């Protein structure tokens, strides 16, 4: 199971299922992964980019989450 954990706290927030990013607590899909980009499910707007084991903001490049197995 692949999880996204907050960089600062290490708290798991999202889980990756197939090409979707779902909330750990509810299982609701929030984002979809397309290549190295993370887009909102409803709008298709790119929000994050995946770099190595980190999820960074598209505009600033600031790391928000770390990807852990």
mmCIF file with all atom_site columns, N, CA and C in Angstrom:
data_model
loop_
_atom_site.group_PDB
_atom_site.id
_atom_site.type_symbol
_atom_site.label_atom_id
_atom_site.label_alt_id
_atom_site.label_comp_id
_atom_site.label_asym_id
_atom_site.label_entity_id
_atom_site.label_seq_id
_atom_site.pdbx_PDB_ins_code
_atom_site.Cartn_x
_atom_site.Cartn_y
_atom_site.Cartn_z
_atom_site.occupancy
_atom_site.B_iso_or_equiv
_atom_site.pdbx_formal_charge
_atom_site.auth_seq_id
_atom_site.auth_comp_id
_atom_site.auth_asym_id
_atom_site.auth_atom_id
_atom_site.pdbx_PDB_model_num
ATOM 1   N N  . UNK A 1 1  ? 0.854   -1.183 0.000   1.00 0.00 ? 1  UNK A N  1
ATOM 2   C CA . UNK A 1 1  ? 0.000   0.000  0.000   1.00 0.00 ? 1  UNK A CA 1
ATOM 3   C C  . UNK A 1 1  ? 0.892   1.236  0.000   1.00 0.00 ? 1  UNK A C  1
ATOM 4   N N  . UNK A 1 2  ? 0.681   2.113  -0.943  1.00 0.00 ? 2  UNK A N  1
ATOM 5   C CA . UNK A 1 2  ? 1.468   3.334  -1.028  1.00 0.00 ? 2  UNK A CA 1
ATOM 6   C C  . UNK A 1 2  ? 0.699   4.467  -0.377  1.00 0.00 ? 2  UNK A C  1
ATOM 7   N N  . UNK A 1 3  ? 1.392   5.214  0.494   1.00 0.00 ? 3  UNK A N  1
ATOM 8   C CA . UNK A 1 3  ? 0.734   6.306  1.208   1.00 0.00 ? 3  UNK A CA 1
ATOM 9   C C  . UNK A 1 3  ? 1.485   7.608  0.973   1.00 0.00 ? 3  UNK A C  1
ATOM 10  N N  . UNK A 1 4  ? 0.746   8.696  1.084   1.00 0.00 ? 4  UNK A N  1
ATOM 11  C CA . UNK A 1 4  ? 1.358   10.027 1.108   1.00 0.00 ? 4  UNK A CA 1
ATOM 12  C C  . UNK A 1 4  ? 1.339   10.480 2.552   1.00 0.00 ? 4  UNK A C  1
ATOM 13  N N  . UNK A 1 5  ? 2.498   10.790 3.088   1.00 0.00 ? 5  UNK A N  1
ATOM 14  C CA . UNK A 1 5  ? 2.570   11.280 4.456   1.00 0.00 ? 5  UNK A CA 1
ATOM 15  C C  . UNK A 1 5  ? 3.045   12.732 4.435   1.00 0.00 ? 5  UNK A C  1
ATOM 16  N N  . UNK A 1 6  ? 2.559   13.514 5.403   1.00 0.00 ? 6  UNK A N  1
ATOM 17  C CA . UNK A 1 6  ? 2.967   14.914 5.488   1.00 0.00 ? 6  UNK A CA 1
ATOM 18  C C  . UNK A 1 6  ? 4.454   14.981 5.779   1.00 0.00 ? 6  UNK A C  1
ATOM 19  N N  . UNK A 1 7  ? 5.137   15.870 5.080   1.00 0.00 ? 7  UNK A N  1
ATOM 20  C CA . UNK A 1 7  ? 6.591   15.997 5.263   1.00 0.00 ? 7  UNK A CA 1
ATOM 21  C C  . UNK A 1 7  ? 6.918   16.389 6.700   1.00 0.00 ? 7  UNK A C  1
ATOM 22  N N  . UNK A 1 8  ? 6.201   17.361 7.260   1.00 0.00 ? 8  UNK A N  1
ATOM 23  C CA . UNK A 1 8  ? 6.556   17.872 8.587   1.00 0.00 ? 8  UNK A CA 1
ATOM 24  C C  . UNK A 1 8  ? 6.188   16.910 9.719   1.00 0.00 ? 8  UNK A C  1
ATOM 25  N N  . UNK A 1 9  ? 5.020   16.284 9.631   1.00 0.00 ? 9  UNK A N  1
ATOM 26  C CA . UNK A 1 9  ? 4.524   15.495 10.758  1.00 0.00 ? 9  UNK A CA 1
ATOM 27  C C  . UNK A 1 9  ? 4.676   13.993 10.566  1.00 0.00 ? 9  UNK A C  1
ATOM 28  N N  . UNK A 1 10 ? 4.750   13.536 9.306   1.00 0.00 ? 10 UNK A N  1
ATOM 29  C CA . UNK A 1 10 ? 4.793   12.098 9.049   1.00 0.00 ? 10 UNK A CA 1
ATOM 30  C C  . UNK A 1 10 ? 3.427   11.448 9.106   1.00 0.00 ? 10 UNK A C  1
ATOM 31  N N  . UNK A 1 11 ? 2.363   12.250 9.280   1.00 0.00 ? 11 UNK A N  1
ATOM 32  C CA . UNK A 1 11 ? 1.007   11.699 9.324   1.00 0.00 ? 11 UNK A CA 1
ATOM 33  C C  . UNK A 1 11 ? 0.571   11.240 7.936   1.00 0.00 ? 11 UNK A C  1
ATOM 34  N N  . UNK A 1 12 ? 0.020   10.031 7.830   1.00 0.00 ? 12 UNK A N  1
ATOM 35  C CA . UNK A 1 12 ? -0.507  9.592  6.534   1.00 0.00 ? 12 UNK A CA 1
ATOM 36  C C  . UNK A 1 12 ? -1.820  10.309 6.217   1.00 0.00 ? 12 UNK A C  1
ATOM 37  N N  . UNK A 1 13 ? -1.935  10.817 4.994   1.00 0.00 ? 13 UNK A N  1
ATOM 38  C CA . UNK A 1 13 ? -3.115  11.582 4.608   1.00 0.00 ? 13 UNK A CA 1
ATOM 39  C C  . UNK A 1 13 ? -3.856  10.916 3.445   1.00 0.00 ? 13 UNK A C  1
ATOM 40  N N  . UNK A 1 14 ? -3.116  10.479 2.444   1.00 0.00 ? 14 UNK A N  1
ATOM 41  C CA . UNK A 1 14 ? -3.721  9.888  1.257   1.00 0.00 ? 14 UNK A CA 1
ATOM 42  C C  . UNK A 1 14 ? -3.100  8.530  0.980   1.00 0.00 ? 14 UNK A C  1
ATOM 43  N N  . UNK A 1 15 ? -3.861  7.717  0.234   1.00 0.00 ? 15 UNK A N  1
ATOM 44  C CA . UNK A 1 15 ? -3.378  6.420  -0.209  1.00 0.00 ? 15 UNK A CA 1
ATOM 45  C C  . UNK A 1 15 ? -3.559  6.377  -1.721  1.00 0.00 ? 15 UNK A C  1
ATOM 46  N N  . UNK A 1 16 ? -2.668  5.690  -2.418  1.00 0.00 ? 16 UNK A N  1
ATOM 47  C CA . UNK A 1 16 ? -2.766  5.584  -3.872  1.00 0.00 ? 16 UNK A CA 1
ATOM 48  C C  . UNK A 1 16 ? -3.413  4.247  -4.212  1.00 0.00 ? 16 UNK A C  1
ATOM 49  N N  . UNK A 1 17 ? -4.494  4.323  -4.991  1.00 0.00 ? 17 UNK A N  1
ATOM 50  C CA . UNK A 1 17 ? -5.175  3.124  -5.507  1.00 0.00 ? 17 UNK A CA 1
ATOM 51  C C  . UNK A 1 17 ? -5.222  3.237  -7.010  1.00 0.00 ? 17 UNK A C  1
ATOM 52  N N  . UNK A 1 18 ? -4.542  2.332  -7.695  1.00 0.00 ? 18 UNK A N  1
ATOM 53  C CA . UNK A 1 18 ? -4.445  2.389  -9.153  1.00 0.00 ? 18 UNK A CA 1
ATOM 54  C C  . UNK A 1 18 ? -3.887  3.752  -9.533  1.00 0.00 ? 18 UNK A C  1
ATOM 55  N N  . UNK A 1 19 ? -4.655  4.580  -10.266 1.00 0.00 ? 19 UNK A N  1
ATOM 56  C CA . UNK A 1 19 ? -4.158  5.910  -10.653 1.00 0.00 ? 19 UNK A CA 1
ATOM 57  C C  . UNK A 1 19 ? -4.857  7.000  -9.858  1.00 0.00 ? 19 UNK A C  1
ATOM 58  N N  . UNK A 1 20 ? -5.514  6.621  -8.757  1.00 0.00 ? 20 UNK A N  1
ATOM 59  C CA . UNK A 1 20 ? -6.251  7.604  -7.955  1.00 0.00 ? 20 UNK A CA 1
ATOM 60  C C  . UNK A 1 20 ? -5.621  7.790  -6.591  1.00 0.00 ? 20 UNK A C  1
ATOM 61  N N  . UNK A 1 21 ? -5.758  9.004  -6.083  1.00 0.00 ? 21 UNK A N  1
ATOM 62  C CA . UNK A 1 21 ? -5.300  9.323  -4.738  1.00 0.00 ? 21 UNK A CA 1
ATOM 63  C C  . UNK A 1 21 ? -6.544  9.483  -3.881  1.00 0.00 ? 21 UNK A C  1
ATOM 64  N N  . UNK A 1 22 ? -6.678  8.651  -2.865  1.00 0.00 ? 22 UNK A N  1
ATOM 65  C CA . UNK A 1 22 ? -7.878  8.659  -2.028  1.00 0.00 ? 22 UNK A CA 1
ATOM 66  C C  . UNK A 1 22 ? -7.516  9.059  -0.600  1.00 0.00 ? 22 UNK A C  1
ATOM 67  N N  . UNK A 1 23 ? -8.482  9.662  0.092   1.00 0.00 ? 23 UNK A N  1
ATOM 68  C CA . UNK A 1 23 ? -8.271  10.027 1.490   1.00 0.00 ? 23 UNK A CA 1
ATOM 69  C C  . UNK A 1 23 ? -8.183  8.753  2.320   1.00 0.00 ? 23 UNK A C  1
ATOM 70  N N  . UNK A 1 24 ? -7.224  8.723  3.239   1.00 0.00 ? 24 UNK A N  1
ATOM 71  C CA . UNK A 1 24 ? -7.044  7.511  4.064   1.00 0.00 ? 24 UNK A CA 1
ATOM 72  C C  . UNK A 1 24 ? -8.274  7.247  4.914   1.00 0.00 ? 24 UNK A C  1
ATOM 73  N N  . UNK A 1 25 ? -8.841  8.285  5.524   1.00 0.00 ? 25 UNK A N  1
ATOM 74  C CA . UNK A 1 25 ? -9.954  8.079  6.452   1.00 0.00 ? 25 UNK A CA 1
ATOM 75  C C  . UNK A 1 25 ? -11.250 7.705  5.753   1.00 0.00 ? 25 UNK A C  1
ATOM 76  N N  . UNK A 1 26 ? -11.556 8.340  4.636   1.00 0.00 ? 26 UNK A N  1
ATOM 77  C CA . UNK A 1 26 ? -12.866 8.152  4.005   1.00 0.00 ? 26 UNK A CA 1
ATOM 78  C C  . UNK A 1 26 ? -12.833 7.250  2.779   1.00 0.00 ? 26 UNK A C  1
ATOM 79  N N  . UNK A 1 27 ? -11.672 7.139  2.126   1.00 0.00 ? 27 UNK A N  1
ATOM 80  C CA . UNK A 1 27 ? -11.609 6.382  0.877   1.00 0.00 ? 27 UNK A CA 1
ATOM 81  C C  . UNK A 1 27 ? -12.109 7.164  -0.315  1.00 0.00 ? 27 UNK A C  1
ATOM 82  N N  . UNK A 1 28 ? -12.457 8.449  -0.104  1.00 0.00 ? 28 UNK A N  1
ATOM 83  C CA . UNK A 1 28 ? -12.930 9.277  -1.222  1.00 0.00 ? 28 UNK A CA 1
ATOM 84  C C  . UNK A 1 28 ? -11.787 9.627  -2.164  1.00 0.00 ? 28 UNK A C  1
ATOM 85  N N  . UNK A 1 29 ? -11.998 9.437  -3.477  1.00 0.00 ? 29 UNK A N  1
ATOM 86  C CA . UNK A 1 29 ? -10.954 9.844  -4.423  1.00 0.00 ? 29 UNK A CA 1
ATOM 87  C C  . UNK A 1 29 ? -10.903 11.367 -4.545  1.00 0.00 ? 29 UNK A C  1
ATOM 88  N N  . UNK A 1 30 ? -9.711  11.926 -4.474  1.00 0.00 ? 30 UNK A N  1
ATOM 89  C CA . UNK A 1 30 ? -9.536  13.372 -4.518  1.00 0.00 ? 30 UNK A CA 1
ATOM 90  C C  . UNK A 1 30 ? -8.742  13.784 -5.749  1.00 0.00 ? 30 UNK A C  1
ATOM 91  N N  . UNK A 1 31 ? -7.698  13.032 -6.064  1.00 0.00 ? 31 UNK A N  1
ATOM 92  C CA . UNK A 1 31 ? -6.821  13.364 -7.184  1.00 0.00 ? 31 UNK A CA 1
ATOM 93  C C  . UNK A 1 31 ? -6.631  12.150 -8.071  1.00 0.00 ? 31 UNK A C  1
ATOM 94  N N  . UNK A 1 32 ? -6.188  12.424 -9.287  1.00 0.00 ? 32 UNK A N  1
ATOM 95  C CA . UNK A 1 32 ? -5.803  11.366 -10.215 1.00 0.00 ? 32 UNK A CA 1
ATOM 96  C C  . UNK A 1 32 ? -4.356  11.623 -10.612 1.00 0.00 ? 32 UNK A C  1
ATOM 97  N N  . UNK A 1 33 ? -3.593  10.563 -10.801 1.00 0.00 ? 33 UNK A N  1
ATOM 98  C CA . UNK A 1 33 ? -2.202  10.707 -11.201 1.00 0.00 ? 33 UNK A CA 1
ATOM 99  C C  . UNK A 1 33 ? -2.112  10.522 -12.709 1.00 0.00 ? 33 UNK A C  1
ATOM 100 N N  . UNK A 1 34 ? -1.521  11.527 -13.374 1.00 0.00 ? 34 UNK A N  1
ATOM 101 C CA . UNK A 1 34 ? -1.281  11.455 -14.811 1.00 0.00 ? 34 UNK A CA 1
ATOM 102 C C  . UNK A 1 34 ? 0.190   11.720 -15.047 1.00 0.00 ? 34 UNK A C  1
ATOM 103 N N  . UNK A 1 35 ? 0.910   10.709 -15.476 1.00 0.00 ? 35 UNK A N  1
ATOM 104 C CA . UNK A 1 35 ? 2.361   10.816 -15.657 1.00 0.00 ? 35 UNK A CA 1
ATOM 105 C C  . UNK A 1 35 ? 2.979   11.272 -14.349 1.00 0.00 ? 35 UNK A C  1
ATOM 106 N N  . UNK A 1 36 ? 3.618   12.449 -14.327 1.00 0.00 ? 36 UNK A N  1
ATOM 107 C CA . UNK A 1 36 ? 4.237   12.919 -13.084 1.00 0.00 ? 36 UNK A CA 1
ATOM 108 C C  . UNK A 1 36 ? 3.411   14.023 -12.444 1.00 0.00 ? 36 UNK A C  1
ATOM 109 N N  . UNK A 1 37 ? 2.173   14.195 -12.919 1.00 0.00 ? 37 UNK A N  1
ATOM 110 C CA . UNK A 1 37 ? 1.315   15.250 -12.370 1.00 0.00 ? 37 UNK A CA 1
ATOM 111 C C  . UNK A 1 37 ? 0.152   14.666 -11.605 1.00 0.00 ? 37 UNK A C  1
ATOM 112 N N  . UNK A 1 38 ? -0.297  15.423 -10.618 1.00 0.00 ? 38 UNK A N  1
ATOM 113 C CA . UNK A 1 38 ? -1.458  15.047 -9.827  1.00 0.00 ? 38 UNK A CA 1
ATOM 114 C C  . UNK A 1 38 ? -2.536  16.075 -10.127 1.00 0.00 ? 38 UNK A C  1
ATOM 115 N N  . UNK A 1 39 ? -3.662  15.616 -10.652 1.00 0.00 ? 39 UNK A N  1
ATOM 116 C CA . UNK A 1 39 ? -4.732  16.523 -11.054 1.00 0.00 ? 39 UNK A CA 1
ATOM 117 C C  . UNK A 1 39 ? -5.974  16.280 -10.203 1.00 0.00 ? 39 UNK A C  1
ATOM 118 N N  . UNK A 1 40 ? -6.777  17.344 -10.046 1.00 0.00 ? 40 UNK A N  1
ATOM 119 C CA . UNK A 1 40 ? -8.034  17.205 -9.303  1.00 0.00 ? 40 UNK A CA 1
ATOM 120 C C  . UNK A 1 40 ? -8.981  16.330 -10.101 1.00 0.00 ? 40 UNK A C  1
ATOM 121 N N  . UNK A 1 41 ? -9.675  15.440 -9.408  1.00 0.00 ? 41 UNK A N  1
ATOM 122 C CA . UNK A 1 41 ? -10.598 14.516 -10.097 1.00 0.00 ? 41 UNK A CA 1
ATOM 123 C C  . UNK A 1 41 ? -11.711 15.287 -10.793 1.00 0.00 ? 41 UNK A C  1
ATOM 124 N N  . UNK A 1 42 ? -12.295 16.273 -10.112 1.00 0.00 ? 42 UNK A N  1
ATOM 125 C CA . UNK A 1 42 ? -13.459 16.963 -10.679 1.00 0.00 ? 42 UNK A CA 1
ATOM 126 C C  . UNK A 1 42 ? -13.101 17.896 -11.825 1.00 0.00 ? 42 UNK A C  1
ATOM 127 N N  . UNK A 1 43 ? -12.003 18.625 -11.701 1.00 0.00 ? 43 UNK A N  1
ATOM 128 C CA . UNK A 1 43 ? -11.703 19.664 -12.678 1.00 0.00 ? 43 UNK A CA 1
ATOM 129 C C  . UNK A 1 43 ? -10.612 19.283 -13.664 1.00 0.00 ? 43 UNK A C  1
ATOM 130 N N  . UNK A 1 44 ? -9.748  18.353 -13.285 1.00 0.00 ? 44 UNK A N  1
ATOM 131 C CA . UNK A 1 44 ? -8.611  18.017 -14.144 1.00 0.00 ? 44 UNK A CA 1
ATOM 132 C C  . UNK A 1 44 ? -7.467  19.009 -14.014 1.00 0.00 ? 44 UNK A C  1
ATOM 133 N N  . UNK A 1 45 ? -7.597  19.984 -13.104 1.00 0.00 ? 45 UNK A N  1
ATOM 134 C CA . UNK A 1 45 ? -6.529  20.962 -12.902 1.00 0.00 ? 45 UNK A CA 1
ATOM 135 C C  . UNK A 1 45 ? -5.330  20.309 -12.233 1.00 0.00 ? 45 UNK A C  1
ATOM 136 N N  . UNK A 1 46 ? -4.123  20.561 -12.749 1.00 0.00 ? 46 UNK A N  1
ATOM 137 C CA . UNK A 1 46 ? -2.931  20.029 -12.081 1.00 0.00 ? 46 UNK A CA 1
ATOM 138 C C  . UNK A 1 46 ? -2.656  20.784 -10.793 1.00 0.00 ? 46 UNK A C  1
ATOM 139 N N  . UNK A 1 47 ? -2.398  20.051 -9.725  1.00 0.00 ? 47 UNK A N  1
ATOM 140 C CA . UNK A 1 47 ? -2.179  20.652 -8.409  1.00 0.00 ? 47 UNK A CA 1
ATOM 141 C C  . UNK A 1 47 ? -0.765  20.374 -7.910  1.00 0.00 ? 47 UNK A C  1
ATOM 142 N N  . UNK A 1 48 ? -0.324  19.136 -8.064  1.00 0.00 ? 48 UNK A N  1
ATOM 143 C CA . UNK A 1 48 ? 0.984   18.735 -7.569  1.00 0.00 ? 48 UNK A CA 1
ATOM 144 C C  . UNK A 1 48 ? 1.769   18.051 -8.672  1.00 0.00 ? 48 UNK A C  1
ATOM 145 N N  . UNK A 1 49 ? 3.048   17.922 -8.448  1.00 0.00 ? 49 UNK A N  1
ATOM 146 C CA . UNK A 1 49 ? 3.912   17.145 -9.324  1.00 0.00 ? 49 UNK A CA 1
ATOM 147 C C  . UNK A 1 49 ? 4.639   16.138 -8.446  1.00 0.00 ? 49 UNK A C  1
ATOM 148 N N  . UNK A 1 50 ? 4.905   14.956 -8.986  1.00 0.00 ? 50 UNK A N  1
ATOM 149 C CA . UNK A 1 50 ? 5.629   13.938 -8.242  1.00 0.00 ? 50 UNK A CA 1
ATOM 150 C C  . UNK A 1 50 ? 7.091   13.981 -8.679  1.00 0.00 ? 50 UNK A C  1
ATOM 151 N N  . UNK A 1 51 ? 7.970   14.178 -7.696  1.00 0.00 ? 51 UNK A N  1
ATOM 152 C CA . UNK A 1 51 ? 9.417   14.193 -7.945  1.00 0.00 ? 51 UNK A CA 1
ATOM 153 C C  . UNK A 1 51 ? 10.060  13.197 -7.023  1.00 0.00 ? 51 UNK A C  1
ATOM 154 N N  . UNK A 1 52 ? 10.640  12.152 -7.592  1.00 0.00 ? 52 UNK A N  1
ATOM 155 C CA . UNK A 1 52 ? 11.269  11.092 -6.802  1.00 0.00 ? 52 UNK A CA 1
ATOM 156 C C  . UNK A 1 52 ? 10.250  10.554 -5.802  1.00 0.00 ? 52 UNK A C  1
ATOM 157 N N  . UNK A 1 53 ? 10.477  10.732 -4.507  1.00 0.00 ? 53 UNK A N  1
ATOM 158 C CA . UNK A 1 53 ? 9.548   10.201 -3.505  1.00 0.00 ? 53 UNK A CA 1
ATOM 159 C C  . UNK A 1 53 ? 8.767   11.327 -2.844  1.00 0.00 ? 53 UNK A C  1
ATOM 160 N N  . UNK A 1 54 ? 8.706   12.481 -3.504  1.00 0.00 ? 54 UNK A N  1
ATOM 161 C CA . UNK A 1 54 ? 8.018   13.625 -2.906  1.00 0.00 ? 54 UNK A CA 1
ATOM 162 C C  . UNK A 1 54 ? 6.916   14.144 -3.804  1.00 0.00 ? 54 UNK A C  1
ATOM 163 N N  . UNK A 1 55 ? 5.917   14.734 -3.159  1.00 0.00 ? 55 UNK A N  1
ATOM 164 C CA . UNK A 1 55 ? 4.828   15.400 -3.868  1.00 0.00 ? 55 UNK A CA 1
ATOM 165 C C  . UNK A 1 55 ? 5.033   16.891 -3.632  1.00 0.00 ? 55 UNK A C  1
ATOM 166 N N  . UNK A 1 56 ? 5.232   17.642 -4.725  1.00 0.00 ? 56 UNK A N  1
ATOM 167 C CA . UNK A 1 56 ? 5.536   19.064 -4.606  1.00 0.00 ? 56 UNK A CA 1
ATOM 168 C C  . UNK A 1 56 ? 4.445   19.887 -5.270  1.00 0.00 ? 56 UNK A C  1
ATOM 169 N N  . UNK A 1 57 ? 4.291   21.140 -4.814  1.00 0.00 ? 57 UNK A N  1
ATOM 170 C CA . UNK A 1 57 ? 3.325   22.043 -5.432  1.00 0.00 ? 57 UNK A CA 1
ATOM 171 C C  . UNK A 1 57 ? 3.798   22.379 -6.841  1.00 0.00 ? 57 UNK A C  1
ATOM 172 N N  . UNK A 1 58 ? 2.862   22.426 -7.770  1.00 0.00 ? 58 UNK A N  1
ATOM 173 C CA . UNK A 1 58 ? 3.225   22.716 -9.164  1.00 0.00 ? 58 UNK A CA 1
ATOM 174 C C  . UNK A 1 58 ? 3.832   24.109 -9.292  1.00 0.00 ? 58 UNK A C  1
ATOM 175 N N  . UNK A 1 59 ? 3.218   25.101 -8.650  1.00 0.00 ? 59 UNK A N  1
ATOM 176 C CA . UNK A 1 59 ? 3.670   26.484 -8.845  1.00 0.00 ? 59 UNK A CA 1
ATOM 177 C C  . UNK A 1 59 ? 4.981   26.792 -8.141  1.00 0.00 ? 59 UNK A C  1
ATOM 178 N N  . UNK A 1 60 ? 5.141   26.311 -6.921  1.00 0.00 ? 60 UNK A N  1
ATOM 179 C CA . UNK A 1 60 ? 6.297   26.720 -6.126  1.00 0.00 ? 60 UNK A CA 1
ATOM 180 C C  . UNK A 1 60 ? 7.389   25.665 -6.044  1.00 0.00 ? 60 UNK A C  1
ATOM 181 N N  . UNK A 1 61 ? 7.034   24.401 -6.256  1.00 0.00 ? 61 UNK A N  1
ATOM 182 C CA . UNK A 1 61 ? 8.013   23.330 -6.086  1.00 0.00 ? 61 UNK A CA 1
ATOM 183 C C  . UNK A 1 61 ? 8.226   22.947 -4.632  1.00 0.00 ? 61 UNK A C  1
ATOM 184 N N  . UNK A 1 62 ? 7.419   23.529 -3.722  1.00 0.00 ? 62 UNK A N  1
ATOM 185 C CA . UNK A 1 62 ? 7.551   23.208 -2.299  1.00 0.00 ? 62 UNK A CA 1
ATOM 186 C C  . UNK A 1 62 ? 7.071   21.785 -2.026  1.00 0.00 ? 62 UNK A C  1
ATOM 187 N N  . UNK A 1 63 ? 7.862   20.975 -1.315  1.00 0.00 ? 63 UNK A N  1
ATOM 188 C CA . UNK A 1 63 ? 7.430   19.609 -1.002  1.00 0.00 ? 63 UNK A CA 1
ATOM 189 C C  . UNK A 1 63 ? 6.383   19.622 0.109   1.00 0.00 ? 63 UNK A C  1
ATOM 190 N N  . UNK A 1 64 ? 5.306   18.866 -0.093  1.00 0.00 ? 64 UNK A N  1
ATOM 191 C CA . UNK A 1 64 ? 4.229   18.780 0.891   1.00 0.00 ? 64 UNK A CA 1
ATOM 192 C C  . UNK A 1 64 ? 4.114   17.385 1.498   1.00 0.00 ? 64 UNK A C  1
ATOM 193 N N  . UNK A 1 65 ? 4.259   16.374 0.639   1.00 0.00 ? 65 UNK A N  1
ATOM 194 C CA . UNK A 1 65 ? 4.081   14.994 1.089   1.00 0.00 ? 65 UNK A CA 1
ATOM 195 C C  . UNK A 1 65 ? 5.275   14.153 0.641   1.00 0.00 ? 65 UNK A C  1
ATOM 196 N N  . UNK A 1 66 ? 5.515   13.086 1.382   1.00 0.00 ? 66 UNK A N  1
ATOM 197 C CA . UNK A 1 66 ? 6.514   12.095 0.982   1.00 0.00 ? 66 UNK A CA 1
ATOM 198 C C  . UNK A 1 66 ? 5.752   10.827 0.650   1.00 0.00 ? 66 UNK A C  1
ATOM 199 N N  . UNK A 1 67 ? 6.191   10.115 -0.361  1.00 0.00 ? 67 UNK A N  1
ATOM 200 C CA . UNK A 1 67 ? 5.524   8.866  -0.771  1.00 0.00 ? 67 UNK A CA 1
ATOM 201 C C  . UNK A 1 67 ? 6.230   7.714  -0.085  1.00 0.00 ? 67 UNK A C  1
ATOM 202 N N  . UNK A 1 68 ? 5.440   6.919  0.653   1.00 0.00 ? 68 UNK A N  1
ATOM 203 C CA . UNK A 1 68 ? 5.992   5.758  1.380   1.00 0.00 ? 68 UNK A CA 1
ATOM 204 C C  . UNK A 1 68 ? 5.232   4.512  0.994   1.00 0.00 ? 68 UNK A C  1
ATOM 205 N N  . UNK A 1 69 ? 5.928   3.425  0.934   1.00 0.00 ? 69 UNK A N  1
ATOM 206 C CA . UNK A 1 69 ? 5.279   2.126  0.639   1.00 0.00 ? 69 UNK A CA 1
ATOM 207 C C  . UNK A 1 69 ? 4.618   1.595  1.886   1.00 0.00 ? 69 UNK A C  1
#
